[in-house]
Coordinates of C-alpha atoms in Angstrom, one line a residue:
X24 CA -68.8 30.3 -74.2
X25 CA -66.6 27.8 -72.6
X26 CA -63.8 29.1 -70.1
X27 CA -66.2 32.1 -69.9
X28 CA -66.5 33.3 -65.9
X29 CA -70.0 35.0 -65.4
X30 CA -70.6 37.0 -61.8
X31 CA -72.5 35.0 -59.8
X32 CA -74.5 35.7 -56.2
X33 CA -74.0 33.1 -53.0
X34 CA -77.7 32.0 -53.7
X35 CA -76.4 30.3 -56.6
X36 CA -74.3 28.4 -55.7
X37 CA -76.2 27.0 -53.1
X38 CA -76.6 23.4 -53.4
X39 CA -80.6 24.3 -53.1
X40 CA -80.7 26.3 -56.4
X41 CA -82.5 25.5 -59.1
X42 CA -83.1 27.8 -61.9
X43 CA -86.2 28.1 -62.9
X44 CA -87.3 27.0 -66.2
X45 CA -89.5 29.4 -68.7
X46 CA -88.9 32.4 -66.2
X47 CA -86.6 35.1 -68.4
X48 CA -83.9 37.4 -66.4
X49 CA -84.1 41.0 -67.0
X50 CA -80.4 41.4 -66.7
X51 CA -80.4 45.3 -67.5
X52 CA -83.3 48.0 -66.3
X53 CA -84.1 50.6 -69.3
X54 CA -86.5 52.8 -70.3
X55 CA -86.2 53.5 -74.0
X56 CA -86.2 50.2 -76.1
X57 CA -86.5 46.4 -74.8
X58 CA -83.5 44.2 -76.5
X59 CA -84.4 40.5 -76.1
X60 CA -82.0 37.3 -76.6
X61 CA -80.7 34.3 -75.7
X62 CA -77.3 32.4 -75.4
X63 CA -74.4 34.2 -76.5
X64 CA -76.6 36.7 -78.1
X65 CA -77.2 38.1 -74.2
X66 CA -73.7 39.1 -74.2
X67 CA -73.9 41.2 -77.8
X68 CA -77.1 42.9 -76.6
X69 CA -75.6 44.0 -73.0
X70 CA -72.3 45.1 -75.1
X71 CA -74.8 47.3 -77.0
X72 CA -76.5 48.5 -74.4
X73 CA -73.1 49.9 -72.2
X74 CA -72.3 51.3 -75.8
X75 CA -76.0 53.2 -76.5
X76 CA -76.0 54.3 -72.6
X77 CA -72.9 56.5 -73.2
X78 CA -75.3 58.4 -76.3
X79 CA -78.4 58.4 -73.7
X80 CA -80.2 55.6 -74.7
X81 CA -81.3 52.7 -71.8
X82 CA -81.9 49.6 -73.0
X83 CA -83.7 46.6 -71.0
X84 CA -82.0 44.1 -71.8
X85 CA -83.6 40.2 -71.4
X86 CA -81.9 37.0 -71.1
X87 CA -84.5 34.2 -72.3
X88 CA -82.7 31.7 -70.4
X89 CA -85.3 28.9 -71.8
X90 CA -86.7 28.8 -75.2
X91 CA -89.7 26.3 -74.8
X92 CA -90.9 27.5 -72.7
X93 CA -91.1 31.2 -73.3
X94 CA -91.7 33.8 -71.0
X95 CA -93.8 35.6 -73.1
X96 CA -95.3 37.8 -70.1
X97 CA -91.6 39.5 -69.4
X98 CA -91.2 40.6 -73.0
X99 CA -94.6 42.1 -72.9
X100 CA -94.4 43.5 -70.1
X101 CA -91.1 45.3 -71.2
X102 CA -92.6 46.3 -74.4
X103 CA -95.7 48.3 -72.8
X104 CA -92.7 49.9 -70.5
X105 CA -90.5 51.1 -73.4
X106 CA -92.9 50.9 -76.6
X107 CA -89.5 49.2 -78.7
X108 CA -88.2 46.1 -79.7
X109 CA -85.3 44.3 -80.8
X110 CA -84.7 40.7 -80.8
X111 CA -81.0 39.5 -81.0
X112 CA -80.0 35.9 -82.2
X113 CA -77.5 34.3 -83.9
X114 CA -79.6 31.9 -85.7
X115 CA -80.7 32.7 -89.0
X116 CA -83.8 35.1 -89.6
X117 CA -85.8 32.2 -90.8
X118 CA -88.4 30.6 -88.8
X119 CA -86.1 32.2 -85.6
X120 CA -86.3 33.0 -82.1
X121 CA -86.9 36.2 -83.2
X122 CA -89.8 35.4 -85.4
X123 CA -91.5 33.8 -82.8
X124 CA -91.5 36.9 -80.3
X125 CA -92.7 39.1 -83.2
X126 CA -95.4 37.0 -83.9
X127 CA -96.2 36.5 -80.1
X128 CA -95.9 40.7 -79.9
X129 CA -98.4 41.0 -82.6
X130 CA -100.8 38.8 -81.0
X131 CA -100.6 40.3 -77.5
X132 CA -101.7 43.6 -75.9
X133 CA -98.2 45.0 -76.2
X134 CA -98.3 45.3 -80.3
X135 CA -100.9 48.6 -79.3
X136 CA -97.8 50.2 -77.4
X137 CA -95.1 49.6 -80.1
X138 CA -93.8 52.9 -81.5
X139 CA -91.8 51.4 -84.5
X140 CA -91.6 48.1 -86.2
X141 CA -89.6 45.5 -84.2
X142 CA -86.5 44.9 -85.7
X143 CA -84.9 41.0 -85.8
X144 CA -80.6 41.3 -85.5
X145 CA -80.0 38.1 -86.7
X146 CA -77.2 35.9 -88.4
X147 CA -76.5 36.1 -92.2
X148 CA -78.7 33.8 -94.3
X149 CA -75.9 31.8 -95.5
X150 CA -73.9 28.5 -94.3
X151 CA -71.7 29.1 -91.3
X152 CA -68.3 29.8 -92.8
X153 CA -65.5 28.0 -91.3
X154 CA -63.0 30.6 -91.3
X155 CA -63.2 32.5 -88.1
X156 CA -63.1 36.3 -89.9
X157 CA -66.1 35.2 -91.7
X158 CA -67.6 33.3 -88.9
X159 CA -67.5 36.9 -87.4
X160 CA -68.9 38.2 -90.3
X161 CA -71.8 36.1 -90.3
X162 CA -73.4 36.6 -86.6
X163 CA -74.2 39.7 -85.0
X164 CA -71.9 42.4 -83.4
X165 CA -72.4 45.1 -81.1
X166 CA -72.5 47.5 -83.7
X167 CA -75.5 45.8 -85.4
X168 CA -77.5 46.1 -82.5
X169 CA -76.4 49.4 -81.8
X170 CA -77.5 50.1 -85.7
X171 CA -80.9 48.6 -85.1
X172 CA -81.8 49.8 -82.1
X173 CA -81.1 53.9 -83.6
X174 CA -83.0 52.5 -86.4
X175 CA -86.1 51.9 -84.5
X176 CA -85.8 55.1 -82.0
X177 CA -85.4 56.8 -85.5
X178 CA -82.3 58.6 -84.7
X179 CA -80.9 57.2 -88.0
X180 CA -82.9 56.4 -91.5

């Protein structure tokens, strides 16, 4: 993400600004489904949310910002609100951040609010290739997130 410009507020430009560690940021409000992501996957989740909004699906996108400590409360409150969850990450599926989020949701009051099973959108479980075309095929893209959201919401099988 080097060289990528992001919009910032005047508050962030202040010398006194400190990013709160352990506090996720809701990047986009939504009511149908929660998308939880970190790092580059946040951009993919936001792109998918924009595409889905055109189809009438409002996604709440949560940027974790830190993984340890993990802001479980923000995720739980969002799932209670939307009743659905998709996690998005570029890492492998086994032992990933999405797996931890799923486990915490199962162990929280939010589990009883879920209308569908949680889906994890992850990188493919293969060694990361060097070729750019293969690398793109191995990490989640916007269409992967859109498909997962539609599956959770039972818009497709």
